[in-house]
Short mmCIF file of C-alpha atoms (C1' of nucleotides) in Angstrom, two decimals:
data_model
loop_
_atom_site.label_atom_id
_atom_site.label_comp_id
_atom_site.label_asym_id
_atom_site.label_seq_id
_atom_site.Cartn_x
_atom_site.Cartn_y
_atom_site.Cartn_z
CA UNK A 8 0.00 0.00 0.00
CA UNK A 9 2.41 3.14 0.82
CA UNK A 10 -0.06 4.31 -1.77
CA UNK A 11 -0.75 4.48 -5.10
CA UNK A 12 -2.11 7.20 -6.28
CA UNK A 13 -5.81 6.22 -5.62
CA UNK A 14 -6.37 9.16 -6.64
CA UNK A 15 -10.35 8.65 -7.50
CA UNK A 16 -11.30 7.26 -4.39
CA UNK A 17 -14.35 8.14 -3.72
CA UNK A 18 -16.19 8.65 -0.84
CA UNK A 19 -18.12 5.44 -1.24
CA UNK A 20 -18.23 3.85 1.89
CA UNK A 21 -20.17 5.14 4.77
CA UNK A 22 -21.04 2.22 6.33
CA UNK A 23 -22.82 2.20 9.55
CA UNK A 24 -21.51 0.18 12.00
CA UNK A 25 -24.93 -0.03 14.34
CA UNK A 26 -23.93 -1.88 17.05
CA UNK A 27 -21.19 0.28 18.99
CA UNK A 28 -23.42 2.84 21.13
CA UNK A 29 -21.35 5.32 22.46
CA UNK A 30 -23.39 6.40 25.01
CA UNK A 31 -23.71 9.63 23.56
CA UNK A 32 -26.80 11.03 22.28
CA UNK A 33 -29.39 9.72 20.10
CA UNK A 34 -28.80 10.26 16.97
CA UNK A 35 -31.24 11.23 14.88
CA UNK A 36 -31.02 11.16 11.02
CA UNK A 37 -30.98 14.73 10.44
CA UNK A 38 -32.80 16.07 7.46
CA UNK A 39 -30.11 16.62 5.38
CA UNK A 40 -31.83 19.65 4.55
CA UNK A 41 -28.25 22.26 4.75
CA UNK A 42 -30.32 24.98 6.06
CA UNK A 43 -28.51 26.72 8.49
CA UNK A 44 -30.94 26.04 10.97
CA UNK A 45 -30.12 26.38 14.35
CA UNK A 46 -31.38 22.96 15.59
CA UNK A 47 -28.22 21.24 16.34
CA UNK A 48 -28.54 17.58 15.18
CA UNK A 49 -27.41 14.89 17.04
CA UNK A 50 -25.30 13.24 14.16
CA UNK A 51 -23.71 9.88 13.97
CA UNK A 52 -20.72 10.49 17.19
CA UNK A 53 -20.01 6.33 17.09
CA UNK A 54 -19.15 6.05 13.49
CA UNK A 55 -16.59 8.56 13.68
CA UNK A 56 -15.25 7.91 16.77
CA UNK A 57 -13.55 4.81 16.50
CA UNK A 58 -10.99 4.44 13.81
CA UNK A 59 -10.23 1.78 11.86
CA UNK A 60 -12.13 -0.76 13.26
CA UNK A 61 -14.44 -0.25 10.46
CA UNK A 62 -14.71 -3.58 8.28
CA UNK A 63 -13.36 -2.44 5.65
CA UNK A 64 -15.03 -4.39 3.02
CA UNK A 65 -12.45 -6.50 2.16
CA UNK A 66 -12.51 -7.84 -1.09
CA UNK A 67 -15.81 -6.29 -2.14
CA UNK A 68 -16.24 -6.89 -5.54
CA UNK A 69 -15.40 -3.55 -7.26
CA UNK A 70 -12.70 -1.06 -6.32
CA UNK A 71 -12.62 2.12 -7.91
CA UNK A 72 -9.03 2.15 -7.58
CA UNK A 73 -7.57 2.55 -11.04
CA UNK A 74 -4.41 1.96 -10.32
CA UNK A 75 -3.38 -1.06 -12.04
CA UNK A 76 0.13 0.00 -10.80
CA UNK A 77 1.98 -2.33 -9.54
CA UNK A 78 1.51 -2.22 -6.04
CA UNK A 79 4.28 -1.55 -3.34
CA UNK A 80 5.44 -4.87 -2.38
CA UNK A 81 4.79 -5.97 0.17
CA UNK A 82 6.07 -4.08 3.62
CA UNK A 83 7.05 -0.94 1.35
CA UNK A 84 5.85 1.27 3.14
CA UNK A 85 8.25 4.04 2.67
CA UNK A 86 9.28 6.20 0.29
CA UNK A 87 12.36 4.63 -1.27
CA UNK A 88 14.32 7.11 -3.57
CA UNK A 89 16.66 6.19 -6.42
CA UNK A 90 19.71 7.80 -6.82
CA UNK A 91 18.55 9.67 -9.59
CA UNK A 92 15.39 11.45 -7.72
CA UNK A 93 17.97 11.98 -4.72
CA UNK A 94 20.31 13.46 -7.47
CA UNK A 95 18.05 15.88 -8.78
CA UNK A 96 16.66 16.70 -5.79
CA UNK A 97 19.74 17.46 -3.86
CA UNK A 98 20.16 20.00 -7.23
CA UNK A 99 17.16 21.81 -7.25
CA UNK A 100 17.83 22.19 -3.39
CA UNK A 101 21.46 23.51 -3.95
CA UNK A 102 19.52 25.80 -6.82
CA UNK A 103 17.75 27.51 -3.99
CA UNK A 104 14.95 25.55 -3.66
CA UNK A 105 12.97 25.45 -0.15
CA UNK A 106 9.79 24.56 -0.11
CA UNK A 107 8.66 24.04 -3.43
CA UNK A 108 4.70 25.30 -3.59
CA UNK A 109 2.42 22.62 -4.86
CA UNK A 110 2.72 23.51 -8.32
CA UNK A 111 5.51 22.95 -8.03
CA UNK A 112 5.84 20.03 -6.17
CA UNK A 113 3.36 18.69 -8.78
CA UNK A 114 5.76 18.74 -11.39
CA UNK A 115 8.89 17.70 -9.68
CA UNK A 116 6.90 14.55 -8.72
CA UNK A 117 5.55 13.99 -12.23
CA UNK A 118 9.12 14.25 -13.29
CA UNK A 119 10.68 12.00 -10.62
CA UNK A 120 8.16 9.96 -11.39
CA UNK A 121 10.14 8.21 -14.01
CA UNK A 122 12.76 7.29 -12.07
CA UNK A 123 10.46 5.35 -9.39
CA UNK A 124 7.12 5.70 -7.23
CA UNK A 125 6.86 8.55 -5.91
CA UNK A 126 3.95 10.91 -4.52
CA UNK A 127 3.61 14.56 -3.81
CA UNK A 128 4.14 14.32 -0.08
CA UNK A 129 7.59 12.35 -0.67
CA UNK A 130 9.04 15.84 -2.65
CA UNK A 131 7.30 17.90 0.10
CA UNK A 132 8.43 15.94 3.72
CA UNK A 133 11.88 15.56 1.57
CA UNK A 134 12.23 19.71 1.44
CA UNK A 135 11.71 19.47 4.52
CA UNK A 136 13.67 16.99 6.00
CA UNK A 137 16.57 18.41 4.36
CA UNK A 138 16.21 21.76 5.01
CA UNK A 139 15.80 20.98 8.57
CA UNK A 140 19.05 18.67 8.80
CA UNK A 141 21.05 20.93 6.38
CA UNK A 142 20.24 23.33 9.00
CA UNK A 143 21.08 21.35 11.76
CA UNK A 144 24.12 20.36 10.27
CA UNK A 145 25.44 23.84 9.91
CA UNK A 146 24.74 24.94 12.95
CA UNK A 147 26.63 21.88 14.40
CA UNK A 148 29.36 22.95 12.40
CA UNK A 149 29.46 26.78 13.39
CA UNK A 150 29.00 25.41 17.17
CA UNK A 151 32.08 23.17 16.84
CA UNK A 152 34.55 25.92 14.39
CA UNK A 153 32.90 28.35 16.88
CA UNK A 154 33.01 32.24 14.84
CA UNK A 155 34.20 32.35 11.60
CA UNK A 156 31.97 32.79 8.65
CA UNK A 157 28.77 33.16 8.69
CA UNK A 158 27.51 30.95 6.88
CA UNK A 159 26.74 32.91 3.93
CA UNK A 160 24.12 31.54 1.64
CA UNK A 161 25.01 29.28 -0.68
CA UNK A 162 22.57 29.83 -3.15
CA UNK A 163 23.66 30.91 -6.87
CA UNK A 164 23.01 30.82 -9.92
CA UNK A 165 20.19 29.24 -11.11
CA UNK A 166 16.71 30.30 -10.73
CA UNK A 167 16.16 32.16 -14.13
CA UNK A 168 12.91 31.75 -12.68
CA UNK A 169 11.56 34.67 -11.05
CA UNK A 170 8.69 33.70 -8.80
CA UNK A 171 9.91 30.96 -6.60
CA UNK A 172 10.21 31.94 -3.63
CA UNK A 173 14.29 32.44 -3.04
CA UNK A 174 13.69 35.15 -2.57
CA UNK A 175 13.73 35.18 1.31
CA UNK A 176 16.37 34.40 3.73
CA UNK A 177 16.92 30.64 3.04
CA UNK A 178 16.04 29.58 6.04
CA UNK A 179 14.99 31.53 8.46
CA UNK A 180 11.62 33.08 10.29
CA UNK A 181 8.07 32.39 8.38
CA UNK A 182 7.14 33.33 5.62
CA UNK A 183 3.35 32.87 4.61
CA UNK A 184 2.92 30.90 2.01
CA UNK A 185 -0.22 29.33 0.54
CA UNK A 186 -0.45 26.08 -0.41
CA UNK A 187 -3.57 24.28 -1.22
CA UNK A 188 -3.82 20.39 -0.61
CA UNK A 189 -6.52 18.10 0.24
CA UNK A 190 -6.37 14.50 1.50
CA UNK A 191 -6.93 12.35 -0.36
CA UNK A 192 -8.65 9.40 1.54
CA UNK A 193 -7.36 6.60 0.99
CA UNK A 194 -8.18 3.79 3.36
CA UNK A 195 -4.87 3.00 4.99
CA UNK A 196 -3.96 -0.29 6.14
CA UNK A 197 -2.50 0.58 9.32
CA UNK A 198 -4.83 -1.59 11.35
CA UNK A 199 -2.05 -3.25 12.70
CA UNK A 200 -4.18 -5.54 14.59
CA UNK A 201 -6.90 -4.27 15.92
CA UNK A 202 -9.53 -5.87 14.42
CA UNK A 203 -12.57 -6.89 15.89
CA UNK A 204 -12.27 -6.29 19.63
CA UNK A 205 -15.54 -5.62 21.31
CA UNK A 206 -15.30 -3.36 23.87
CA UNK A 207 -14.95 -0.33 21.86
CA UNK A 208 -15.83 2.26 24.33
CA UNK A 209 -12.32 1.39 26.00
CA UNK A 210 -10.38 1.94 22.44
CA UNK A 211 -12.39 5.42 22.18
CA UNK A 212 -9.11 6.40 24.31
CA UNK A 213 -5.78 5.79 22.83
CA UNK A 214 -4.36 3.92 25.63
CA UNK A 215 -1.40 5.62 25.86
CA UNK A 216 1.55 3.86 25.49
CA UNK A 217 3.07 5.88 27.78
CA UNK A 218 5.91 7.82 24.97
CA UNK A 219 7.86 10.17 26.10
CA UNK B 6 -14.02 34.56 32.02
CA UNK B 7 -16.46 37.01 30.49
CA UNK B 8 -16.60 36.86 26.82
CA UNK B 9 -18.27 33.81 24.99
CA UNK B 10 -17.91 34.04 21.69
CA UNK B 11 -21.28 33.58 19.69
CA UNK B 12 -19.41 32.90 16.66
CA UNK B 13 -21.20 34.07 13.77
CA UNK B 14 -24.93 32.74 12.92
CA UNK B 15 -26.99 33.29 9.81
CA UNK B 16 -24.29 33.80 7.61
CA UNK B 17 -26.92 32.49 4.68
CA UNK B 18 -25.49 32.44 2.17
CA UNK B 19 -22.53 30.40 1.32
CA UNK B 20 -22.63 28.19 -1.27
CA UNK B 21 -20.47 25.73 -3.04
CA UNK B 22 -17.37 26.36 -4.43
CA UNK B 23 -15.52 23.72 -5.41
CA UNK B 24 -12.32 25.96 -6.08
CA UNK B 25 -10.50 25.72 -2.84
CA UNK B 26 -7.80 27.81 -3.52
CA UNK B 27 -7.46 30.55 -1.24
CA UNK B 28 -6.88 33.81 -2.58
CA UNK B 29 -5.09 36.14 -0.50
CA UNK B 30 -6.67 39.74 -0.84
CA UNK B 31 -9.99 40.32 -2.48
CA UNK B 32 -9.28 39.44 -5.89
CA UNK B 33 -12.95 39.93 -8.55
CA UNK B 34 -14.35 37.24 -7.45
CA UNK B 35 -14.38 34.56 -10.12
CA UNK B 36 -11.63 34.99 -11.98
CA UNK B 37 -11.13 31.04 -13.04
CA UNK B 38 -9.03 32.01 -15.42
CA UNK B 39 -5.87 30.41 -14.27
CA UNK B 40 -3.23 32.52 -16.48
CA UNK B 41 -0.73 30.40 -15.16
CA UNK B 42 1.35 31.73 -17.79
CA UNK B 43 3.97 33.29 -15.15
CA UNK B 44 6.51 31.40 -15.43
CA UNK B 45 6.41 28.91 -13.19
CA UNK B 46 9.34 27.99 -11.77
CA UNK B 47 12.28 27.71 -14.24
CA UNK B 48 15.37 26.96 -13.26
CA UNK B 49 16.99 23.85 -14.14
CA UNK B 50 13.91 22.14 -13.24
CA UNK B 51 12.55 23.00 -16.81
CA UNK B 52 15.03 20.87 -18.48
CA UNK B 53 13.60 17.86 -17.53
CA UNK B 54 10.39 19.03 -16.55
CA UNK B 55 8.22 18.49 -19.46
CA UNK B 56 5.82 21.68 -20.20
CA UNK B 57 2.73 19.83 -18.82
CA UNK B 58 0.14 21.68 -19.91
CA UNK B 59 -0.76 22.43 -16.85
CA UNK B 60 -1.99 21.15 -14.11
CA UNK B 61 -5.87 20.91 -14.21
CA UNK B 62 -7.95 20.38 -11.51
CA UNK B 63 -10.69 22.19 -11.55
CA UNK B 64 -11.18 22.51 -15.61
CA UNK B 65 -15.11 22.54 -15.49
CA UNK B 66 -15.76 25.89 -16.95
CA UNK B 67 -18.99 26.53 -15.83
CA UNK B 68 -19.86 25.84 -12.92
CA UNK B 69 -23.30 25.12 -11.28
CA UNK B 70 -22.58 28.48 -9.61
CA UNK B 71 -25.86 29.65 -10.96
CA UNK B 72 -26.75 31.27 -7.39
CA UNK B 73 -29.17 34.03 -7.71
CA UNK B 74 -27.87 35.14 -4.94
CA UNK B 75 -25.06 38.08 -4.87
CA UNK B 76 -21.75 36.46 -5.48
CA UNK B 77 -20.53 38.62 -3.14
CA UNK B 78 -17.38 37.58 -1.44
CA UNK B 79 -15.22 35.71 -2.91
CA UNK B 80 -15.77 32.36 -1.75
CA UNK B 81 -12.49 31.93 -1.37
CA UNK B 82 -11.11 32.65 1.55
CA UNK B 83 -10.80 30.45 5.24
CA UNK B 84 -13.52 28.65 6.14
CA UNK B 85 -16.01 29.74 9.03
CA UNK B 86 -17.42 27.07 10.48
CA UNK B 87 -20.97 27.23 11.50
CA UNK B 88 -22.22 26.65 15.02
CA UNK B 89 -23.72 23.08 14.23
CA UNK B 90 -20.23 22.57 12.72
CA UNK B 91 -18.19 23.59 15.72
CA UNK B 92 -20.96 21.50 17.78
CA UNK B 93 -20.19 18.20 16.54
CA UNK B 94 -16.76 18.87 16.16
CA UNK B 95 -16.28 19.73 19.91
CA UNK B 96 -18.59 16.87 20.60
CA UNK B 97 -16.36 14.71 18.76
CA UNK B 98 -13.51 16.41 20.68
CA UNK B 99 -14.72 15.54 23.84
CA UNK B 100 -15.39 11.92 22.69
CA UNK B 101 -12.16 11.89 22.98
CA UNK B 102 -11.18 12.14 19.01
CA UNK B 103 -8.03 14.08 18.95
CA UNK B 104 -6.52 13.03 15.31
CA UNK B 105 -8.65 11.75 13.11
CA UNK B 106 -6.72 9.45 10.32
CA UNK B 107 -8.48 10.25 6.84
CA UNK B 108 -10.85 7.84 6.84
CA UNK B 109 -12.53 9.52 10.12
CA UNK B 110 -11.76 13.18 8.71
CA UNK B 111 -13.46 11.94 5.28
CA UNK B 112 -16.58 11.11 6.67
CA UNK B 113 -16.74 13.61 9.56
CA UNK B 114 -16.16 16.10 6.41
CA UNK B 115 -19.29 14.86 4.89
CA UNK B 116 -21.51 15.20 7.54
CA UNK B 117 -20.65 18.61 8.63
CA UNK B 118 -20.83 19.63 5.10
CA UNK B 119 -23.89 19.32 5.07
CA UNK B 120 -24.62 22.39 7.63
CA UNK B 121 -21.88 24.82 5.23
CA UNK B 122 -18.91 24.41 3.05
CA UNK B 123 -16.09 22.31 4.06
CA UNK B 124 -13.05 20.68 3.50
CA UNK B 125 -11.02 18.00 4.82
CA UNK B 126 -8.48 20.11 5.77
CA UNK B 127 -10.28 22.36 7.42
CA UNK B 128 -11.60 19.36 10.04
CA UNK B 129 -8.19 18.18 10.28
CA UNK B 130 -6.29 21.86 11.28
CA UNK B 131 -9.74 22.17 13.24
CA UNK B 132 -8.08 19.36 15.11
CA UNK B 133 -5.13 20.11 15.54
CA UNK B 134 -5.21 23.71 16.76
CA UNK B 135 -8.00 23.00 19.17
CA UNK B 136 -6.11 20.44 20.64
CA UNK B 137 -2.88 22.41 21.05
CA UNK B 138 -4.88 25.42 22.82
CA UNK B 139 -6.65 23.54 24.96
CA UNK B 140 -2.89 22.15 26.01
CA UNK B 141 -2.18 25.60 26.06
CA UNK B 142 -4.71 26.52 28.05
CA UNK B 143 -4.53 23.91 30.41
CA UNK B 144 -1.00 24.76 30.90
CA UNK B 145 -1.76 28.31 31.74
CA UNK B 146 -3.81 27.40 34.40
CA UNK B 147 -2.29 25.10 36.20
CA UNK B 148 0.46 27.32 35.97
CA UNK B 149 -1.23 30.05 37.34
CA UNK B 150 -3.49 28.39 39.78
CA UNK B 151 -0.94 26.24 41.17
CA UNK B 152 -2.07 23.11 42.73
CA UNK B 153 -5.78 22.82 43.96
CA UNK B 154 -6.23 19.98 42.33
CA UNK B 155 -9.87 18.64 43.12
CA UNK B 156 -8.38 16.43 45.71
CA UNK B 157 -11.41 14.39 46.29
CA UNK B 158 -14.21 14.12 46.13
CA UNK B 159 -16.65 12.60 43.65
CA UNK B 160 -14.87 10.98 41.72
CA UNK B 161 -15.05 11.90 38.57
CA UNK B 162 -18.52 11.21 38.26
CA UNK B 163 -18.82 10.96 34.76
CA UNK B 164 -21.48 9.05 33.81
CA UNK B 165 -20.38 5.85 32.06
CA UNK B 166 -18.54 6.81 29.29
CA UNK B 167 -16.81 9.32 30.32
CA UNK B 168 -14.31 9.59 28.37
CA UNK B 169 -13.24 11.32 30.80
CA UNK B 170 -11.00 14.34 31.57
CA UNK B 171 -9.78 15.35 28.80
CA UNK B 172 -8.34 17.62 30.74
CA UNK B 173 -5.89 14.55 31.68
CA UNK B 174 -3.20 14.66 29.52
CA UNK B 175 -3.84 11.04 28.04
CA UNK B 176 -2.86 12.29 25.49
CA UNK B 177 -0.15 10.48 23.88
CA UNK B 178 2.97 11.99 22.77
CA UNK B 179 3.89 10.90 19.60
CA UNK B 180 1.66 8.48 18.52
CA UNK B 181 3.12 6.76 15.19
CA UNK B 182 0.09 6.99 12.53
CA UNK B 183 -0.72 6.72 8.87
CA UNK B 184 -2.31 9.25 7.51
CA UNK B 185 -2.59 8.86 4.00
CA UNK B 186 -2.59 12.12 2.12
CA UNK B 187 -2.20 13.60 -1.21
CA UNK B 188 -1.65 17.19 -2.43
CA UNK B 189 -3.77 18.28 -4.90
CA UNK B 190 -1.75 21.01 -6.42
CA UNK B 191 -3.60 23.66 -7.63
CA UNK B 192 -2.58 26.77 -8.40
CA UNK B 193 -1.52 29.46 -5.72
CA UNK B 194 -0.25 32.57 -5.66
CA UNK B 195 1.77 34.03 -3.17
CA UNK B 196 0.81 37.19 -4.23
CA UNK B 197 1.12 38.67 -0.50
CA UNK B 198 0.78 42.04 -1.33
CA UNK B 199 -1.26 43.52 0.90
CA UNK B 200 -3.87 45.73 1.23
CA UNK B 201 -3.68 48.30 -1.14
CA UNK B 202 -5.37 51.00 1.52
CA UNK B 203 -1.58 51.68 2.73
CA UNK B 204 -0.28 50.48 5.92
CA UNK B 205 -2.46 50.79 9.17
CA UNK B 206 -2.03 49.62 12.17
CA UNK B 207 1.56 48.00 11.44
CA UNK B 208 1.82 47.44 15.03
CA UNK B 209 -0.44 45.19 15.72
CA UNK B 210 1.75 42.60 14.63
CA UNK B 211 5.11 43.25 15.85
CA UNK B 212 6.88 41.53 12.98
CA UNK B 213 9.74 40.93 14.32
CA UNK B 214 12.44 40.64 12.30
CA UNK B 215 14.18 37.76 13.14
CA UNK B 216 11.98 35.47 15.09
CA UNK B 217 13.93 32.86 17.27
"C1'" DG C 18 -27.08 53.71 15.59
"C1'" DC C 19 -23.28 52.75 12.44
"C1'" DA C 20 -18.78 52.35 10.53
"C1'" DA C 21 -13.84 52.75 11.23
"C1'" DA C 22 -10.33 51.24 14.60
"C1'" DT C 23 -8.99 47.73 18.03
"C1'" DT C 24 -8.83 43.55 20.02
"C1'" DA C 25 -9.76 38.69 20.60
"C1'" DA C 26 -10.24 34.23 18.25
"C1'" DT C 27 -8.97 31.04 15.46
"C1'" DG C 28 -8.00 29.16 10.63
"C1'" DA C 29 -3.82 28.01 7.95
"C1'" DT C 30 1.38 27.43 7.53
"C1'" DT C 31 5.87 26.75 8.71
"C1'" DT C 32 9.47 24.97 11.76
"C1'" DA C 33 11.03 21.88 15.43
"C1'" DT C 34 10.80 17.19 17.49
"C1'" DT C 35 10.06 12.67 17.66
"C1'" DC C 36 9.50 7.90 15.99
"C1'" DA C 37 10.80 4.06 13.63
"C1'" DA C 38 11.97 1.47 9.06
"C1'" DG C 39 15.99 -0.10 6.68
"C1'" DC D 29 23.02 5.79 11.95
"C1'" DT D 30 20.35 7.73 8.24
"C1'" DT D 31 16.18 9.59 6.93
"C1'" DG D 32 11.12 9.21 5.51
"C1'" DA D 33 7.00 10.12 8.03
"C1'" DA D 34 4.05 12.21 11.38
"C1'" DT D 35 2.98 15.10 15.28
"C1'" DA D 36 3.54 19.20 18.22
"C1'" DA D 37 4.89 23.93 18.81
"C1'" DA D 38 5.30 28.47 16.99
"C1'" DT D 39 3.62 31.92 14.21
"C1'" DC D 40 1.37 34.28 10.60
"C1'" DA D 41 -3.01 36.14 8.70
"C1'" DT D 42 -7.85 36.86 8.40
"C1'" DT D 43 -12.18 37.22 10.26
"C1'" DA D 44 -15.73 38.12 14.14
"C1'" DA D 45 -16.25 40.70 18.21
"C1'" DT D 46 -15.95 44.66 20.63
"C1'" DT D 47 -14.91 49.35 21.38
"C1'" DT D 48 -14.88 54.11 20.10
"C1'" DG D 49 -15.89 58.56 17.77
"C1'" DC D 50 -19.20 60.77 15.49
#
DNA sequence: GCAAATTAATGATTTATTCAAG
DNA sequence: CTTGAATAAATCATTAATTTGC
């Protein structure tokens, strides 16, 4: 799974699951009439509440999912870049390149895309990632050769382009930026186990597995 | 402490918009014309990048926008959630739902668009920045109010679900998760410039050069 | 009363941390 | 250890409340 692209995945599924009561309310099959009414509904609490322990019709006849890709063996679950996405990555980075907007990251994924699977959110948590250690790493750096230089930008050349955003300080304070995404809702296998359980009301509360 | 907010109410119109896509400023409202032709981004990326004819999401050119009603307002801009909206969602909240994995956001997205526009990410920031204020909040006070704790007493009654304090900080630190996700890469602008009434009240936000 | 000016909330992004696969 | 993925914290930006001057 990792994903495919899925893209088309509809919003099919709304199954009920009508035995879990929460306890809440009564629900009450609103009239799905949108009018701003102020008569709160009840709505459906227990559906939402509990995660994946939704059957998720396994092997029901038809799946909308186009993707006759070849699916992510088995236990891929991460991204697993090729030496040639790394490459150009690591270039357009070194051109200046932050955080690519989703145009952006739109095409840079379409193009990577021939060198191996590869989604939108790979390119983006991969700006980010890097930015992050590249920071991390220089200020390691400037810690341990104490004063000297500071760390001018690297940047250069490149960017004929006018509108990305170098603009700024490379890294550095916020900048507002606008990016418009949308999940895409896939249904995740995840479900590592829990599957059928029974007491629900219990799971309602991620038993915390005491991090930290 | 005083002020309840009534959030807004009757706010009747607001229709559907399919164009996320925020706009920053007031731009004519309805301007699908996506002139993308700024360059995009340019830079070495273009030699491999293939022009793409662009990226095309939305594409319908008419859409069932047919509202007699004053377009008004661009529809574009952040959402405003309607009380019914913010009702379920706090319900949900004090269920005990603190991140919803898509599945949960996609269908909690459907029902609460049926009371006003919405998106999925606008349930899933909804999420997170409720949960980190009522941290914050919670901090605050305990901060200021020292101990006190309710030593005693009645338990904490909560009638059989209770799903109890959420006040407690059950809740998990890192929690590993899947959310699956996928950008959908429309168009943006970072066109940022502001208000073309001048500058007023530049103080309010003490931008601060150099944050951190 | 109402509309501009302020202030308080809160939606949307970005950066920092953390976790765990490989 | 490296690094993709995901969450939490910080912060920016816009909108609704509220206040203020007429």
């Amino acid at each position: 799974m990792g994903s495919m692209k899925v893209h088309q995945l509809a919003r099919a599924f709304w199954e009920h699951e009508p035995s879990l009561t929460l306890g809440c309310k009564r629900l009450r099959p609103l009239a799905p009439k949108l009018a701003n009414t102020d008569s709160v509904s009840s709505f459906d609490l227990k559906s939402f509440i509990r995660p994946e322990s939704g059957p998720r019709k396994i092997g029901s006849s038809d799946e909308k999912k186009d993707s006759p890709q070849v699916e992510t063996h088995p236990g891929g679950t991460r991204w697993n870049p090729t030496q040639e996405q790394i490459g150009i990555l690591e270039m357009l980075y070194r051109g200046g390149m932050r955080t690519p907007n989703a145009q952006q990251i739109e095409q840079i994924t379409a193009q990577l895309g021939r060198y191996g699977k590869i989604e939108g959110k790979n390119v983006f948590y991969w700006f980010q990632n890097h930015k992050a250690r590249e920071r991390q790493k220089q200020k390691r750096n400037s810690l341990g050769l104490s004063h000297s230089l500071r760390t001018s930008s690297p940047i250069t050349a490149i960017s004929l382009d006018s509108r990305v955003e170098v603009e700024r300080d490379q890294d550095s304070p916020y900048k507002r930026k606008c990016r418009s995404w949308a999940f895409e809702y896939l249904d995740l296998e995840e479900s590592r186990s829990c599957r059928e359980e029974g007491d629900r009301t219990l799971e309602l509360f991620p038993l915390h597995p005491e991090g930290r």
